[in-house]
Amino acid sequence: MYQEQKTPLCEPFTADQIKDGERCELSEGHRIYCLPAGDRHSRHNLSGGTLIDTDPDVEWAGVDTGFTPKSNTLRAPDIAVAPPPAEEGEWVPGAPLLAVEYADKGQNETDLKVKIRELLAAGTRFIWVARLTGPQRVEVHTRDRPMRVLSATDFLEAPGILRNPVRVQALFDRREAHRVTLRNLLQREGYEDLEAVLREGKAEGLIEGKAKGLIEGKAEGLIQGALEARIEAIFSTLAVRAIEVDTET
């Protein structure tokens, strides 16, 4: 979440006191105001969310979805993958399986660390923090091992959540994100990739072409045979009537 800062409120809050659309999260009852995303942050939220949402094994994904692991905690990752919620229009109980955060300039690092700790403690298996400043890189946070940093050419994996590994570059580069999204959509339709679609198209075209050629060949042969038979019958009739036919006729 872009640019977070705690607001000086003394009274602790619970998640049910926060309404949909309010720009805040809760950490142990304390409100954390969340500013709107800038152009770069919002573009990455859209492309990154789309490529993750279209993964063939993802049943549900959301952007800025509020999760409530506890009554006094409300966290909204930039992108989240979770089982389909039981109710629509409500905060989602528990925590997402996978959370993605885009960290741009102005990111409150202290609150980000708290958010990561709270989500992991609540059951989130993977948290990917994509850094929009400096070299393209993603920090991978899990409960059972130290934080790892992957560069643009590395692959992110979330076994049991995503079917396909995600190249780090795809979380930053719009064109690469579109390529991954296309592959995911094709796999949802039963094709491994675009090459599989092209191969099937060529095979169908070959079969259709052969069938069409066979039908057209038979039809042409029948027409030609009928024409020759008719000409032969005409000549036979003329011969019976003793009518001579020369080349000019």
PDB file of C-alpha atoms in Angstrom:
ATOM      1  CA  MET A   1       0.000   0.000   0.000  1.00  0.00           C
ATOM      2  CA  TYR A   2       1.462   3.330  -1.076  1.00  0.00           C
ATOM      3  CA  GLN A   3       2.694   5.844   1.531  1.00  0.00           C
ATOM      4  CA  GLU A   4       1.327   4.726   4.861  1.00  0.00           C
ATOM      5  CA  GLN A   5       1.408   6.753   8.054  1.00  0.00           C
ATOM      6  CA  LYS A   6      -0.315   6.342  11.382  1.00  0.00           C
ATOM      7  CA  THR A   7      -2.898   8.910  12.371  1.00  0.00           C
ATOM      8  CA  PRO A   8      -2.736  10.195  15.960  1.00  0.00           C
ATOM      9  CA  LEU A   9      -5.938   8.658  17.332  1.00  0.00           C
ATOM     10  CA  CYS A  10      -6.035   7.452  20.927  1.00  0.00           C
ATOM     11  CA  GLU A  11      -9.100   5.257  20.812  1.00  0.00           C
ATOM     12  CA  PRO A  12      -8.492   1.691  19.465  1.00  0.00           C
ATOM     13  CA  PHE A  13     -10.685   0.601  16.559  1.00  0.00           C
ATOM     14  CA  THR A  14     -12.046  -2.712  15.338  1.00  0.00           C
ATOM     15  CA  ALA A  15     -12.378  -3.792  11.717  1.00  0.00           C
ATOM     16  CA  ASP A  16     -16.173  -3.569  11.739  1.00  0.00           C
ATOM     17  CA  GLN A  17     -15.871   0.169  12.447  1.00  0.00           C
ATOM     18  CA  ILE A  18     -13.997   0.711   9.180  1.00  0.00           C
ATOM     19  CA  LYS A  19     -16.224   1.119   6.146  1.00  0.00           C
ATOM     20  CA  ASP A  20     -15.534  -0.010   2.608  1.00  0.00           C
ATOM     21  CA  GLY A  21     -13.796   2.822   0.767  1.00  0.00           C
ATOM     22  CA  GLU A  22     -12.111   4.364   3.806  1.00  0.00           C
ATOM     23  CA  ARG A  23      -8.426   4.893   3.107  1.00  0.00           C
ATOM     24  CA  CYS A  24      -7.030   3.159   6.128  1.00  0.00           C
ATOM     25  CA  GLU A  25      -5.856  -0.117   7.566  1.00  0.00           C
ATOM     26  CA  LEU A  26      -5.787  -1.261  11.185  1.00  0.00           C
ATOM     27  CA  SER A  27      -2.857  -2.574  13.166  1.00  0.00           C
ATOM     28  CA  GLU A  28      -3.700  -3.681  16.697  1.00  0.00           C
ATOM     29  CA  GLY A  29      -6.589  -1.210  16.719  1.00  0.00           C
ATOM     30  CA  HIS A  30      -4.585   1.749  15.391  1.00  0.00           C
ATOM     31  CA  ARG A  31      -5.661   3.356  12.141  1.00  0.00           C
ATOM     32  CA  ILE A  32      -3.060   3.628   9.371  1.00  0.00           C
ATOM     33  CA  TYR A  33      -3.975   6.159   6.713  1.00  0.00           C
ATOM     34  CA  CYS A  34      -3.220   5.041   3.136  1.00  0.00           C
ATOM     35  CA  LEU A  35      -2.741   7.678   0.463  1.00  0.00           C
ATOM     36  CA  PRO A  36      -3.962   7.082  -3.113  1.00  0.00           C
ATOM     37  CA  ALA A  37      -1.456   5.383  -5.417  1.00  0.00           C
ATOM     38  CA  GLY A  38       0.559   7.408  -7.904  1.00  0.00           C
ATOM     39  CA  ASP A  39       0.566   6.672 -11.625  1.00  0.00           C
ATOM     40  CA  ARG A  40       3.470   4.221 -11.504  1.00  0.00           C
ATOM     41  CA  HIS A  41       2.153   2.355  -8.487  1.00  0.00           C
ATOM     42  CA  SER A  42      -1.379   2.070  -9.884  1.00  0.00           C
ATOM     43  CA  ARG A  43      -0.180   0.817 -13.295  1.00  0.00           C
ATOM     44  CA  HIS A  44       1.828  -1.943 -11.666  1.00  0.00           C
ATOM     45  CA  ASN A  45      -1.087  -2.881  -9.423  1.00  0.00           C
ATOM     46  CA  LEU A  46      -3.226  -3.377 -12.529  1.00  0.00           C
ATOM     47  CA  SER A  47      -0.783  -5.356 -14.686  1.00  0.00           C
ATOM     48  CA  GLY A  48       0.613  -7.382 -11.785  1.00  0.00           C
ATOM     49  CA  GLY A  49      -2.843  -8.168 -10.458  1.00  0.00           C
ATOM     50  CA  THR A  50      -4.041  -9.304 -13.882  1.00  0.00           C
ATOM     51  CA  LEU A  51      -1.181 -11.720 -14.495  1.00  0.00           C
ATOM     52  CA  ILE A  52      -1.635 -13.260 -11.042  1.00  0.00           C
ATOM     53  CA  ASP A  53      -5.432 -13.409 -11.253  1.00  0.00           C
ATOM     54  CA  THR A  54      -5.282 -15.263 -14.595  1.00  0.00           C
ATOM     55  CA  ASP A  55      -2.970 -18.033 -13.356  1.00  0.00           C
ATOM     56  CA  PRO A  56      -4.830 -21.299 -14.115  1.00  0.00           C
ATOM     57  CA  ASP A  57      -4.849 -22.421 -10.474  1.00  0.00           C
ATOM     58  CA  VAL A  58      -6.130 -19.145  -9.007  1.00  0.00           C
ATOM     59  CA  GLU A  59      -9.812 -19.242  -8.064  1.00  0.00           C
ATOM     60  CA  TRP A  60      -9.932 -15.800  -6.473  1.00  0.00           C
ATOM     61  CA  ALA A  61      -7.687 -12.749  -6.375  1.00  0.00           C
ATOM     62  CA  GLY A  62      -8.238  -9.143  -5.401  1.00  0.00           C
ATOM     63  CA  VAL A  63      -6.645  -5.705  -5.330  1.00  0.00           C
ATOM     64  CA  ASP A  64      -6.631  -3.711  -2.076  1.00  0.00           C
ATOM     65  CA  THR A  65      -8.877  -6.327  -0.457  1.00  0.00           C
ATOM     66  CA  GLY A  66      -9.281  -5.920   3.292  1.00  0.00           C
ATOM     67  CA  PHE A  67      -8.390  -9.001   5.375  1.00  0.00           C
ATOM     68  CA  THR A  68      -9.151  -9.281   9.088  1.00  0.00           C
ATOM     69  CA  PRO A  69      -6.967 -11.864  10.822  1.00  0.00           C
ATOM     70  CA  LYS A  70      -8.127 -10.370  14.141  1.00  0.00           C
ATOM     71  CA  SER A  71     -10.974  -8.074  15.111  1.00  0.00           C
ATOM     72  CA  ASN A  72      -8.574  -5.162  15.654  1.00  0.00           C
ATOM     73  CA  THR A  73      -6.494  -5.756  12.525  1.00  0.00           C
ATOM     74  CA  LEU A  74      -7.382  -4.935   8.926  1.00  0.00           C
ATOM     75  CA  ARG A  75      -4.770  -5.326   6.203  1.00  0.00           C
ATOM     76  CA  ALA A  76      -5.174  -4.683   2.468  1.00  0.00           C
ATOM     77  CA  PRO A  77      -2.293  -5.918   0.285  1.00  0.00           C
ATOM     78  CA  ASP A  78      -1.936  -4.387  -3.155  1.00  0.00           C
ATOM     79  CA  ILE A  79      -2.623  -7.837  -4.657  1.00  0.00           C
ATOM     80  CA  ALA A  80      -3.898 -10.889  -2.804  1.00  0.00           C
ATOM     81  CA  VAL A  81      -4.705 -14.505  -3.654  1.00  0.00           C
ATOM     82  CA  ALA A  82      -7.034 -16.386  -1.337  1.00  0.00           C
ATOM     83  CA  PRO A  83      -9.820 -18.973  -1.392  1.00  0.00           C
ATOM     84  CA  PRO A  84     -13.117 -17.473  -2.612  1.00  0.00           C
ATOM     85  CA  PRO A  85     -14.710 -15.548   0.289  1.00  0.00           C
ATOM     86  CA  ALA A  86     -17.891 -16.982   1.780  1.00  0.00           C
ATOM     87  CA  GLU A  87     -19.604 -13.580   1.630  1.00  0.00           C
ATOM     88  CA  GLU A  88     -19.312 -10.763  -0.865  1.00  0.00           C
ATOM     89  CA  GLY A  89     -19.070  -7.127   0.122  1.00  0.00           C
ATOM     90  CA  GLU A  90     -17.448  -7.827   3.485  1.00  0.00           C
ATOM     91  CA  TRP A  91     -13.924  -7.799   4.868  1.00  0.00           C
ATOM     92  CA  VAL A  92     -12.348 -11.194   4.275  1.00  0.00           C
ATOM     93  CA  PRO A  93     -11.659 -13.141   7.486  1.00  0.00           C
ATOM     94  CA  GLY A  94      -8.124 -14.430   7.964  1.00  0.00           C
ATOM     95  CA  ALA A  95      -5.214 -13.687   5.662  1.00  0.00           C
ATOM     96  CA  PRO A  96      -4.415 -14.243   1.972  1.00  0.00           C
ATOM     97  CA  LEU A  97      -2.272 -17.163   0.854  1.00  0.00           C
ATOM     98  CA  LEU A  98      -0.169 -14.852  -1.318  1.00  0.00           C
ATOM     99  CA  ALA A  99       0.239 -11.096  -0.897  1.00  0.00           C
ATOM    100  CA  VAL A 100       2.046  -8.691  -3.217  1.00  0.00           C
ATOM    101  CA  GLU A 101       3.089  -5.193  -2.187  1.00  0.00           C
ATOM    102  CA  TYR A 102       4.513  -2.559  -4.525  1.00  0.00           C
ATOM    103  CA  ALA A 103       6.853  -0.277  -2.581  1.00  0.00           C
ATOM    104  CA  ASP A 104       7.478   3.085  -4.227  1.00  0.00           C
ATOM    105  CA  LYS A 105       9.227   6.217  -3.039  1.00  0.00           C
ATOM    106  CA  GLY A 106       7.700   7.503   0.174  1.00  0.00           C
ATOM    107  CA  GLN A 107       6.948   4.000   1.437  1.00  0.00           C
ATOM    108  CA  ASN A 108       6.756   3.859   5.231  1.00  0.00           C
ATOM    109  CA  GLU A 109       9.210   1.031   5.847  1.00  0.00           C
ATOM    110  CA  THR A 110       8.335   0.661   9.524  1.00  0.00           C
ATOM    111  CA  ASP A 111       4.667   0.036   8.817  1.00  0.00           C
ATOM    112  CA  LEU A 112       5.568  -2.264   5.921  1.00  0.00           C
ATOM    113  CA  LYS A 113       7.598  -4.459   8.275  1.00  0.00           C
ATOM    114  CA  VAL A 114       4.702  -4.583  10.736  1.00  0.00           C
ATOM    115  CA  LYS A 115       2.282  -5.460   7.940  1.00  0.00           C
ATOM    116  CA  ILE A 116       4.515  -8.293   6.733  1.00  0.00           C
ATOM    117  CA  ARG A 117       4.871  -9.641  10.257  1.00  0.00           C
ATOM    118  CA  GLU A 118       1.112  -9.530  10.889  1.00  0.00           C
ATOM    119  CA  LEU A 119       0.220 -11.250   7.614  1.00  0.00           C
ATOM    120  CA  LEU A 120       2.781 -14.022   8.065  1.00  0.00           C
ATOM    121  CA  ALA A 121       1.612 -14.604  11.631  1.00  0.00           C
ATOM    122  CA  ALA A 122      -1.978 -14.833  10.368  1.00  0.00           C
ATOM    123  CA  GLY A 123      -1.160 -17.546   7.827  1.00  0.00           C
ATOM    124  CA  THR A 124       0.029 -15.831   4.648  1.00  0.00           C
ATOM    125  CA  ARG A 125       2.480 -18.206   2.982  1.00  0.00           C
ATOM    126  CA  PHE A 126       4.253 -15.822   0.610  1.00  0.00           C
ATOM    127  CA  ILE A 127       4.680 -12.051   0.571  1.00  0.00           C
ATOM    128  CA  TRP A 128       6.349 -10.477  -2.442  1.00  0.00           C
ATOM    129  CA  VAL A 129       7.529  -6.885  -2.061  1.00  0.00           C
ATOM    130  CA  ALA A 130       8.272  -5.417  -5.489  1.00  0.00           C
ATOM    131  CA  ARG A 131      10.573  -2.413  -5.228  1.00  0.00           C
ATOM    132  CA  LEU A 132       9.693   0.293  -7.750  1.00  0.00           C
ATOM    133  CA  THR A 133      12.790   2.354  -6.964  1.00  0.00           C
ATOM    134  CA  GLY A 134      16.267   1.222  -7.922  1.00  0.00           C
ATOM    135  CA  PRO A 135      16.980  -2.034  -9.780  1.00  0.00           C
ATOM    136  CA  GLN A 136      14.013  -4.294 -10.491  1.00  0.00           C
ATOM    137  CA  ARG A 137      13.858  -6.703  -7.575  1.00  0.00           C
ATOM    138  CA  VAL A 138      11.391  -8.510  -5.353  1.00  0.00           C
ATOM    139  CA  GLU A 139      11.817  -9.348  -1.692  1.00  0.00           C
ATOM    140  CA  VAL A 140      10.321 -12.730  -0.816  1.00  0.00           C
ATOM    141  CA  HIS A 141       9.068 -13.148   2.752  1.00  0.00           C
ATOM    142  CA  THR A 142       7.976 -16.482   4.223  1.00  0.00           C
ATOM    143  CA  ARG A 143       7.604 -17.773   7.758  1.00  0.00           C
ATOM    144  CA  ASP A 144      10.129 -20.583   7.536  1.00  0.00           C
ATOM    145  CA  ARG A 145      13.184 -18.907   6.010  1.00  0.00           C
ATOM    146  CA  PRO A 146      14.999 -15.557   5.899  1.00  0.00           C
ATOM    147  CA  MET A 147      13.948 -12.906   3.422  1.00  0.00           C
ATOM    148  CA  ARG A 148      15.348 -13.439  -0.087  1.00  0.00           C
ATOM    149  CA  VAL A 149      15.903 -10.869  -2.836  1.00  0.00           C
ATOM    150  CA  LEU A 150      15.304 -11.937  -6.443  1.00  0.00           C
ATOM    151  CA  SER A 151      16.440  -9.931  -9.467  1.00  0.00           C
ATOM    152  CA  ALA A 152      14.641  -9.270 -12.761  1.00  0.00           C
ATOM    153  CA  THR A 153      15.758 -12.526 -14.417  1.00  0.00           C
ATOM    154  CA  ASP A 154      14.792 -14.743 -11.467  1.00  0.00           C
ATOM    155  CA  PHE A 155      11.490 -16.578 -11.093  1.00  0.00           C
ATOM    156  CA  LEU A 156       9.012 -16.283  -8.240  1.00  0.00           C
ATOM    157  CA  GLU A 157       7.207 -19.434  -7.162  1.00  0.00           C
ATOM    158  CA  ALA A 158       4.186 -20.026  -4.944  1.00  0.00           C
ATOM    159  CA  PRO A 159       3.622 -23.814  -4.898  1.00  0.00           C
ATOM    160  CA  GLY A 160       0.041 -24.809  -4.222  1.00  0.00           C
ATOM    161  CA  ILE A 161      -1.154 -21.275  -5.020  1.00  0.00           C
ATOM    162  CA  LEU A 162       0.112 -20.455  -8.516  1.00  0.00           C
ATOM    163  CA  ARG A 163       0.636 -23.077 -11.207  1.00  0.00           C
ATOM    164  CA  ASN A 164       3.214 -21.081 -13.128  1.00  0.00           C
ATOM    165  CA  PRO A 165       6.425 -19.468 -11.896  1.00  0.00           C
ATOM    166  CA  VAL A 166       6.442 -15.703 -12.443  1.00  0.00           C
ATOM    167  CA  ARG A 167       9.506 -13.983 -13.819  1.00  0.00           C
ATOM    168  CA  VAL A 168      10.323 -11.006 -11.605  1.00  0.00           C
ATOM    169  CA  GLN A 169      10.451  -8.789 -14.680  1.00  0.00           C
ATOM    170  CA  ALA A 170       6.745  -9.474 -15.313  1.00  0.00           C
ATOM    171  CA  LEU A 171       5.819  -7.583 -12.139  1.00  0.00           C
ATOM    172  CA  PHE A 172       7.532  -4.482 -13.541  1.00  0.00           C
ATOM    173  CA  ASP A 173       7.336  -4.662 -17.341  1.00  0.00           C
ATOM    174  CA  ARG A 174       3.855  -4.192 -18.825  1.00  0.00           C
ATOM    175  CA  ARG A 175       4.651  -6.013 -22.063  1.00  0.00           C
ATOM    176  CA  GLU A 176       6.042  -9.028 -20.213  1.00  0.00           C
ATOM    177  CA  ALA A 177       3.005  -8.991 -17.923  1.00  0.00           C
ATOM    178  CA  HIS A 178       0.732  -9.114 -20.981  1.00  0.00           C
ATOM    179  CA  ARG A 179       2.692 -12.051 -22.403  1.00  0.00           C
ATOM    180  CA  VAL A 180       2.336 -13.989 -19.152  1.00  0.00           C
ATOM    181  CA  THR A 181      -1.355 -13.083 -18.952  1.00  0.00           C
ATOM    182  CA  LEU A 182      -1.939 -14.422 -22.480  1.00  0.00           C
ATOM    183  CA  ARG A 183      -0.221 -17.701 -21.614  1.00  0.00           C
ATOM    184  CA  ASN A 184      -2.326 -18.017 -18.471  1.00  0.00           C
ATOM    185  CA  LEU A 185      -5.570 -17.384 -20.351  1.00  0.00           C
ATOM    186  CA  LEU A 186      -4.654 -19.968 -23.005  1.00  0.00           C
ATOM    187  CA  GLN A 187      -3.914 -22.523 -20.294  1.00  0.00           C
ATOM    188  CA  ARG A 188      -7.311 -21.860 -18.766  1.00  0.00           C
ATOM    189  CA  GLU A 189      -8.763 -22.888 -22.148  1.00  0.00           C
ATOM    190  CA  GLY A 190      -6.699 -26.072 -22.306  1.00  0.00           C
ATOM    191  CA  TYR A 191      -3.729 -24.882 -24.393  1.00  0.00           C
ATOM    192  CA  GLU A 192      -0.210 -24.971 -23.008  1.00  0.00           C
ATOM    193  CA  ASP A 193       0.848 -21.830 -24.869  1.00  0.00           C
ATOM    194  CA  LEU A 194       0.388 -19.864 -28.099  1.00  0.00           C
ATOM    195  CA  GLU A 195       2.465 -22.396 -30.043  1.00  0.00           C
ATOM    196  CA  ALA A 196      -0.056 -25.097 -29.129  1.00  0.00           C
ATOM    197  CA  VAL A 197      -2.860 -22.968 -30.573  1.00  0.00           C
ATOM    198  CA  LEU A 198      -0.913 -22.416 -33.796  1.00  0.00           C
ATOM    199  CA  ARG A 199      -0.135 -26.126 -34.114  1.00  0.00           C
ATOM    200  CA  GLU A 200      -3.787 -27.017 -33.686  1.00  0.00           C
ATOM    201  CA  GLY A 201      -4.781 -24.387 -36.235  1.00  0.00           C
ATOM    202  CA  LYS A 202      -2.329 -25.793 -38.787  1.00  0.00           C
ATOM    203  CA  ALA A 203      -3.544 -29.344 -38.187  1.00  0.00           C
ATOM    204  CA  GLU A 204      -7.185 -28.339 -38.567  1.00  0.00           C
ATOM    205  CA  GLY A 205      -6.348 -26.357 -41.699  1.00  0.00           C
ATOM    206  CA  LEU A 206      -4.549 -29.353 -43.222  1.00  0.00           C
ATOM    207  CA  ILE A 207      -7.442 -31.704 -42.483  1.00  0.00           C
ATOM    208  CA  GLU A 208      -9.990 -29.221 -43.778  1.00  0.00           C
ATOM    209  CA  GLY A 209      -7.920 -28.600 -46.907  1.00  0.00           C
ATOM    210  CA  LYS A 210      -7.610 -32.307 -47.677  1.00  0.00           C
ATOM    211  CA  ALA A 211     -11.311 -32.895 -47.119  1.00  0.00           C
ATOM    212  CA  LYS A 212     -12.235 -29.938 -49.280  1.00  0.00           C
ATOM    213  CA  GLY A 213      -9.873 -31.073 -52.028  1.00  0.00           C
ATOM    214  CA  LEU A 214     -11.311 -34.584 -51.954  1.00  0.00           C
ATOM    215  CA  ILE A 215     -14.880 -33.324 -52.169  1.00  0.00           C
ATOM    216  CA  GLU A 216     -14.069 -30.879 -54.939  1.00  0.00           C
ATOM    217  CA  GLY A 217     -12.124 -33.570 -56.827  1.00  0.00           C
ATOM    218  CA  LYS A 218     -15.012 -36.013 -56.657  1.00  0.00           C
ATOM    219  CA  ALA A 219     -17.492 -33.375 -57.754  1.00  0.00           C
ATOM    220  CA  GLU A 220     -15.302 -32.304 -60.661  1.00  0.00           C
ATOM    221  CA  GLY A 221     -14.835 -35.942 -61.708  1.00  0.00           C
ATOM    222  CA  LEU A 222     -18.565 -36.599 -61.621  1.00  0.00           C
ATOM    223  CA  ILE A 223     -19.312 -33.516 -63.712  1.00  0.00           C
ATOM    224  CA  GLN A 224     -16.615 -34.385 -66.233  1.00  0.00           C
ATOM    225  CA  GLY A 225     -17.817 -37.988 -66.481  1.00  0.00           C
ATOM    226  CA  ALA A 226     -21.425 -36.937 -66.980  1.00  0.00           C
ATOM    227  CA  LEU A 227     -20.417 -34.480 -69.695  1.00  0.00           C
ATOM    228  CA  GLU A 228     -18.385 -37.078 -71.571  1.00  0.00           C
ATOM    229  CA  ALA A 229     -21.239 -39.594 -71.350  1.00  0.00           C
ATOM    230  CA  ARG A 230     -23.683 -37.041 -72.744  1.00  0.00           C
ATOM    231  CA  ILE A 231     -21.386 -36.194 -75.665  1.00  0.00           C
ATOM    232  CA  GLU A 232     -20.927 -39.880 -76.446  1.00  0.00           C
ATOM    233  CA  ALA A 233     -24.703 -40.389 -76.419  1.00  0.00           C
ATOM    234  CA  ILE A 234     -25.165 -37.495 -78.854  1.00  0.00           C
ATOM    235  CA  PHE A 235     -22.621 -38.960 -81.270  1.00  0.00           C
ATOM    236  CA  SER A 236     -24.314 -42.360 -81.047  1.00  0.00           C
ATOM    237  CA  THR A 237     -27.685 -40.817 -81.868  1.00  0.00           C
ATOM    238  CA  LEU A 238     -26.250 -38.975 -84.855  1.00  0.00           C
ATOM    239  CA  ALA A 239     -24.612 -42.147 -86.130  1.00  0.00           C
ATOM    240  CA  VAL A 240     -27.885 -44.075 -85.918  1.00  0.00           C
ATOM    241  CA  ARG A 241     -29.563 -41.373 -87.987  1.00  0.00           C
ATOM    242  CA  ALA A 242     -26.718 -41.453 -90.504  1.00  0.00           C
ATOM    243  CA  ILE A 243     -25.840 -37.853 -89.829  1.00  0.00           C
ATOM    244  CA  GLU A 244     -22.223 -37.181 -90.566  1.00  0.00           C
ATOM    245  CA  VAL A 245     -20.246 -34.990 -88.193  1.00  0.00           C
ATOM    246  CA  ASP A 246     -17.021 -33.329 -89.261  1.00  0.00           C
ATOM    247  CA  THR A 247     -14.484 -31.309 -87.279  1.00  0.00           C
ATOM    248  CA  GLU A 248     -16.240 -28.042 -88.029  1.00  0.00           C
ATOM    249  CA  THR A 249     -19.508 -29.362 -86.609  1.00  0.00           C
TER     250      THR A 249
END
